[in-house]
mmCIF file of C-alpha atoms in Angstrom:
data_model
loop_
_atom_site.group_PDB
_atom_site.id
_atom_site.type_symbol
_atom_site.label_atom_id
_atom_site.label_comp_id
_atom_site.label_asym_id
_atom_site.label_seq_id
_atom_site.Cartn_x
_atom_site.Cartn_y
_atom_site.Cartn_z
ATOM 1 C CA MET A 1 103.941 35.625 47.924
ATOM 2 C CA LEU A 2 103.973 31.903 48.740
ATOM 3 C CA LYS A 3 100.803 29.923 48.010
ATOM 4 C CA CYS A 4 100.453 26.297 49.093
ATOM 5 C CA ASP A 5 97.434 24.065 48.691
ATOM 6 C CA PHE A 6 98.570 20.454 48.818
ATOM 7 C CA GLN A 7 98.244 17.079 50.478
ATOM 8 C CA TYR A 8 101.159 14.842 51.390
ATOM 9 C CA GLN A 9 100.843 11.406 52.921
ATOM 10 C CA HIS A 10 103.418 8.979 54.276
ATOM 11 C CA ALA A 11 102.267 5.787 56.000
ATOM 12 C CA ASP A 12 99.542 6.848 58.458
ATOM 13 C CA PHE A 13 100.524 10.536 58.533
ATOM 14 C CA GLN A 14 98.728 13.042 56.325
ATOM 15 C CA LEU A 15 99.614 16.691 55.864
ATOM 16 C CA ASN A 16 96.905 18.994 54.495
ATOM 17 C CA ILE A 17 98.234 22.488 53.845
ATOM 18 C CA GLU A 18 96.382 25.618 52.770
ATOM 19 C CA LEU A 19 98.613 28.669 53.098
ATOM 20 C CA GLU A 20 98.966 32.119 51.574
ATOM 21 C CA MET A 21 102.041 33.858 52.961
ATOM 22 C CA GLN A 22 102.411 37.572 52.288
ATOM 23 C CA GLN A 23 104.352 38.600 55.392
ATOM 24 C CA GLN A 24 108.140 38.800 55.506
ATOM 25 C CA LEU A 25 108.442 36.353 58.415
ATOM 26 C CA LEU A 26 105.995 33.568 59.163
ATOM 27 C CA GLY A 27 106.375 31.343 62.204
ATOM 28 C CA VAL A 28 105.070 27.789 62.380
ATOM 29 C CA VAL A 29 104.923 26.184 65.801
ATOM 30 C CA GLY A 30 104.022 22.649 66.795
ATOM 31 C CA VAL A 31 105.094 19.659 68.832
ATOM 32 C CA SER A 32 107.739 17.226 67.586
ATOM 33 C CA GLY A 33 106.392 14.919 64.907
ATOM 34 C CA CYS A 34 103.514 17.166 63.861
ATOM 35 C CA GLY A 35 104.871 17.629 60.327
ATOM 36 C CA LYS A 36 106.815 20.912 60.509
ATOM 37 C CA SER A 37 109.892 19.547 58.729
ATOM 38 C CA THR A 38 107.671 17.688 56.258
ATOM 39 C CA LEU A 39 106.016 21.000 55.374
ATOM 40 C CA LEU A 40 109.361 22.640 54.620
ATOM 41 C CA LYS A 41 110.654 19.641 52.672
ATOM 42 C CA ASN A 42 107.620 19.774 50.396
ATOM 43 C CA ILE A 43 108.149 23.487 49.776
ATOM 44 C CA VAL A 44 111.858 23.156 49.021
ATOM 45 C CA GLY A 45 111.421 20.032 46.901
ATOM 46 C CA LEU A 46 112.946 17.279 49.036
ATOM 47 C CA LEU A 47 109.482 15.687 49.141
ATOM 48 C CA LYS A 48 106.709 15.734 46.563
ATOM 49 C CA PRO A 49 103.038 16.069 47.503
ATOM 50 C CA GLN A 50 100.611 13.541 46.095
ATOM 51 C CA GLN A 51 98.120 16.266 45.225
ATOM 52 C CA GLY A 52 97.958 20.045 44.960
ATOM 53 C CA CYS A 53 100.107 23.014 44.071
ATOM 54 C CA ILE A 54 102.943 25.147 45.482
ATOM 55 C CA GLN A 55 103.753 28.553 44.017
ATOM 56 C CA LEU A 56 106.192 31.349 44.933
ATOM 57 C CA ASN A 57 105.409 34.691 43.306
ATOM 58 C CA GLU A 58 104.891 33.871 39.617
ATOM 59 C CA GLN A 59 106.747 30.552 39.620
ATOM 60 C CA VAL A 60 104.752 27.356 40.010
ATOM 61 C CA PHE A 61 106.859 24.626 41.650
ATOM 62 C CA ILE A 62 104.205 21.934 41.906
ATOM 63 C CA ASP A 63 100.891 21.498 40.160
ATOM 64 C CA THR A 64 99.815 17.890 40.113
ATOM 65 C CA GLN A 65 96.888 18.561 37.778
ATOM 66 C CA GLN A 66 99.151 20.242 35.219
ATOM 67 C CA ASN A 67 101.952 17.702 35.834
ATOM 68 C CA ILE A 68 104.375 20.478 36.818
ATOM 69 C CA HIS A 69 107.290 19.561 39.087
ATOM 70 C CA VAL A 70 110.224 21.967 39.339
ATOM 71 C CA PRO A 71 113.278 20.204 40.834
ATOM 72 C CA MET A 72 114.765 21.461 44.088
ATOM 73 C CA HIS A 73 117.904 23.022 42.562
ATOM 74 C CA GLN A 74 115.772 25.280 40.334
ATOM 75 C CA ARG A 75 113.529 26.679 43.082
ATOM 76 C CA LYS A 76 115.988 29.195 44.607
ATOM 77 C CA ILE A 77 114.904 28.275 48.131
ATOM 78 C CA ALA A 78 117.414 27.882 50.969
ATOM 79 C CA LEU A 79 116.740 25.515 53.864
ATOM 80 C CA ILE A 80 118.606 25.849 57.173
ATOM 81 C CA PHE A 81 118.633 22.620 59.165
ATOM 82 C CA GLN A 82 119.011 22.059 62.907
ATOM 83 C CA ASN A 83 122.690 21.214 62.454
ATOM 84 C CA ALA A 84 124.997 23.447 60.441
ATOM 85 C CA LEU A 85 126.142 21.505 57.370
ATOM 86 C CA LEU A 86 129.486 23.135 56.557
ATOM 87 C CA PHE A 87 132.284 21.820 54.361
ATOM 88 C CA PRO A 88 134.810 20.620 56.987
ATOM 89 C CA HIS A 89 137.879 21.032 54.745
ATOM 90 C CA MET A 90 137.074 24.710 54.082
ATOM 91 C CA ASN A 91 137.434 27.717 56.335
ATOM 92 C CA VAL A 92 134.556 30.119 56.939
ATOM 93 C CA GLN A 93 135.453 32.412 54.046
ATOM 94 C CA GLN A 94 135.651 29.474 51.638
ATOM 95 C CA ASN A 95 132.309 28.102 52.851
ATOM 96 C CA LEU A 96 130.692 31.474 52.250
ATOM 97 C CA CYS A 97 132.336 32.023 48.865
ATOM 98 C CA TYR A 98 131.286 28.577 47.677
ATOM 99 C CA ALA A 99 127.657 29.686 47.763
ATOM 100 C CA LYS A 100 128.429 33.058 46.199
ATOM 101 C CA LYS A 101 130.216 31.479 43.220
ATOM 102 C CA LEU A 102 127.091 29.520 42.317
ATOM 103 C CA VAL A 103 125.169 32.743 41.621
ATOM 104 C CA ALA A 104 125.821 34.988 38.629
ATOM 105 C CA GLN A 105 126.763 38.546 39.558
ATOM 106 C CA PRO A 106 123.533 40.171 38.256
ATOM 107 C CA GLU A 107 121.411 37.734 40.294
ATOM 108 C CA ARG A 108 123.149 38.247 43.637
ATOM 109 C CA LYS A 109 120.759 39.634 46.251
ATOM 110 C CA PHE A 110 123.338 40.160 49.015
ATOM 111 C CA GLN A 111 126.985 41.140 48.960
ATOM 112 C CA PHE A 112 129.666 39.169 50.794
ATOM 113 C CA GLU A 113 130.632 42.109 53.026
ATOM 114 C CA GLU A 114 126.980 42.805 53.854
ATOM 115 C CA VAL A 115 126.393 39.233 55.066
ATOM 116 C CA VAL A 116 129.649 39.125 57.043
ATOM 117 C CA GLU A 117 128.719 42.364 58.804
ATOM 118 C CA LEU A 118 125.114 41.336 59.418
ATOM 119 C CA LEU A 119 126.114 38.049 61.090
ATOM 120 C CA GLU A 120 129.346 39.377 62.667
ATOM 121 C CA LEU A 121 131.516 36.770 60.971
ATOM 122 C CA SER A 122 134.713 38.813 60.510
ATOM 123 C CA PRO A 123 136.528 37.299 63.560
ATOM 124 C CA LEU A 124 135.748 33.789 62.274
ATOM 125 C CA ILE A 125 136.644 34.201 58.642
ATOM 126 C CA GLN A 126 139.828 32.058 58.660
ATOM 127 C CA ARG A 127 138.608 29.350 61.028
ATOM 128 C CA LYS A 128 137.837 25.832 59.892
ATOM 129 C CA ALA A 129 134.423 24.312 60.655
ATOM 130 C CA HIS A 130 135.773 22.161 63.511
ATOM 131 C CA GLN A 131 137.079 25.305 65.240
ATOM 132 C CA LEU A 132 133.598 26.858 65.507
ATOM 133 C CA SER A 133 131.119 26.607 68.347
ATOM 134 C CA GLY A 134 127.618 25.385 67.551
ATOM 135 C CA GLY A 135 126.289 28.920 67.468
ATOM 136 C CA GLU A 136 129.140 30.186 65.268
ATOM 137 C CA ALA A 137 128.693 27.317 62.832
ATOM 138 C CA GLN A 138 124.977 28.024 62.560
ATOM 139 C CA ARG A 139 125.689 31.692 61.788
ATOM 140 C CA VAL A 140 128.057 30.618 59.001
ATOM 141 C CA SER A 141 125.409 28.235 57.690
ATOM 142 C CA ILE A 142 122.901 31.098 57.592
ATOM 143 C CA GLY A 143 125.438 33.330 55.843
ATOM 144 C CA ARG A 144 126.113 30.713 53.201
ATOM 145 C CA ALA A 145 122.373 30.333 52.630
ATOM 146 C CA LEU A 146 121.964 34.105 52.166
ATOM 147 C CA LEU A 147 124.838 34.227 49.680
ATOM 148 C CA SER A 148 123.074 31.635 47.546
ATOM 149 C CA SER A 149 120.596 34.489 46.862
ATOM 150 C CA PRO A 150 117.387 32.603 47.623
ATOM 151 C CA ASN A 151 113.906 33.950 46.992
ATOM 152 C CA LEU A 152 112.721 32.224 50.179
ATOM 153 C CA LEU A 153 114.562 31.129 53.333
ATOM 154 C CA LEU A 154 113.255 28.186 55.362
ATOM 155 C CA LEU A 155 114.487 27.671 58.937
ATOM 156 C CA ASP A 156 113.909 24.201 60.349
ATOM 157 C CA GLU A 157 114.229 24.510 64.146
ATOM 158 C CA PRO A 158 117.580 26.300 63.713
ATOM 159 C CA LEU A 159 118.238 26.631 67.468
ATOM 160 C CA THR A 160 117.553 23.013 68.435
ATOM 161 C CA GLY A 161 120.526 21.507 70.234
ATOM 162 C CA LEU A 162 121.935 24.854 71.343
ATOM 163 C CA ASP A 163 121.977 25.815 74.997
ATOM 164 C CA THR A 164 120.077 28.840 76.287
ATOM 165 C CA HIS A 165 123.139 31.102 76.128
ATOM 166 C CA LEU A 166 123.783 30.310 72.457
ATOM 167 C CA LYS A 167 120.104 30.717 71.601
ATOM 168 C CA GLN A 168 120.159 34.175 73.141
ATOM 169 C CA GLN A 169 123.204 34.977 70.997
ATOM 170 C CA ILE A 170 121.654 33.874 67.699
ATOM 171 C CA LEU A 171 118.059 35.114 68.020
ATOM 172 C CA PRO A 172 119.103 38.777 67.602
ATOM 173 C CA PHE A 173 120.674 37.866 64.248
ATOM 174 C CA PHE A 174 117.345 36.464 63.052
ATOM 175 C CA LYS A 175 115.717 39.684 64.253
ATOM 176 C CA ARG A 176 118.223 41.722 62.232
ATOM 177 C CA MET A 177 117.544 39.579 59.168
ATOM 178 C CA LYS A 178 113.834 40.225 59.532
ATOM 179 C CA ASP A 179 114.323 43.962 60.017
ATOM 180 C CA GLU A 180 117.100 44.587 57.473
ATOM 181 C CA LEU A 181 116.683 42.087 54.634
ATOM 182 C CA ASP A 182 114.030 41.956 51.951
ATOM 183 C CA LEU A 183 113.735 38.171 52.098
ATOM 184 C CA PRO A 184 110.650 36.102 52.953
ATOM 185 C CA MET A 185 111.315 33.562 55.717
ATOM 186 C CA ILE A 186 109.438 30.682 57.324
ATOM 187 C CA TYR A 187 110.694 29.775 60.800
ATOM 188 C CA VAL A 188 109.463 26.505 62.312
ATOM 189 C CA THR A 189 110.012 25.526 65.928
ATOM 190 C CA HIS A 190 108.319 23.912 68.905
ATOM 191 C CA HIS A 191 109.368 26.858 71.102
ATOM 192 C CA PHE A 192 106.807 29.651 70.740
ATOM 193 C CA GLU A 193 108.986 32.050 72.743
ATOM 194 C CA GLU A 194 111.456 32.198 69.826
ATOM 195 C CA LEU A 195 108.706 33.412 67.495
ATOM 196 C CA GLU A 196 107.413 35.794 70.153
ATOM 197 C CA TYR A 197 110.877 37.382 70.378
ATOM 198 C CA LEU A 198 110.972 37.733 66.582
ATOM 199 C CA GLU A 199 107.461 39.247 66.587
ATOM 200 C CA ALA A 200 106.466 36.755 63.907
ATOM 201 C CA ASP A 201 102.958 36.125 62.698
ATOM 202 C CA THR A 202 102.488 32.535 63.796
ATOM 203 C CA LEU A 203 100.488 29.523 62.699
ATOM 204 C CA GLN A 204 100.179 26.282 64.633
ATOM 205 C CA LEU A 205 100.585 22.929 62.929
ATOM 206 C CA ASN A 206 98.327 20.413 64.621
ATOM 207 C CA GLN A 207 97.485 16.937 63.336
ATOM 208 C CA GLY A 208 98.615 17.831 59.843
ATOM 209 C CA GLN A 209 96.601 21.070 59.650
ATOM 210 C CA LEU A 210 97.737 24.690 59.871
ATOM 211 C CA GLN A 211 95.674 26.772 62.304
ATOM 212 C CA THR A 212 95.782 30.434 63.271
ATOM 213 C CA MET A 213 97.315 31.159 66.634
ATOM 214 C CA SER A 214 96.977 34.300 68.699
ATOM 215 C CA LYS A 215 99.314 35.330 71.485
ATOM 216 C CA LEU A 216 96.395 35.068 73.871
ATOM 217 C CA GLU A 217 96.293 31.318 73.224
ATOM 218 C CA THR A 218 99.829 30.964 74.565
ATOM 219 C CA SER A 219 99.325 32.888 77.784
#
């Protein structure tokens, strides 16, 4: 379970987060600039809140009162950005294996063959990054994140910049991940229809505050 109770401020923007996540997939929707990426960056450790605490299961990442701050590389959280960040000099197999090699065998949550099958990467395995379409590159990026064996996967508007056809290709893979993997995920977007397709419990981020959102509110 993820528990967040923190405040983060930059210039005139303030983010006040109270969250207890127990579901396998949580959606966060909001307009551009509302703080969605800032929320994820605080959870993963790219940013540090001025006050509060962040905890995943039994591990406390941030507790400002106790002066606890676990660095990003020790949190075992994977963050997928809008643009796939692949190693350009490596082919798909090498990109995937790079992540796998960083995890000791007993700690690996997912097997290489399992991830390749889940994301249908077999036809791409020998291609270099520049030979992939935007949708293919994003699938490889997701695969590499899974092979890092995270305890939490954060998706920061992963379909932004892709056309409608590519979005329709990738969304079913997220649905399979939700249905087939035992991995908590937070998916942030400003397109509620993506979360509706994934049947995600959804919160709205508005003026730095998380609010409950029902499907009736979107109709």
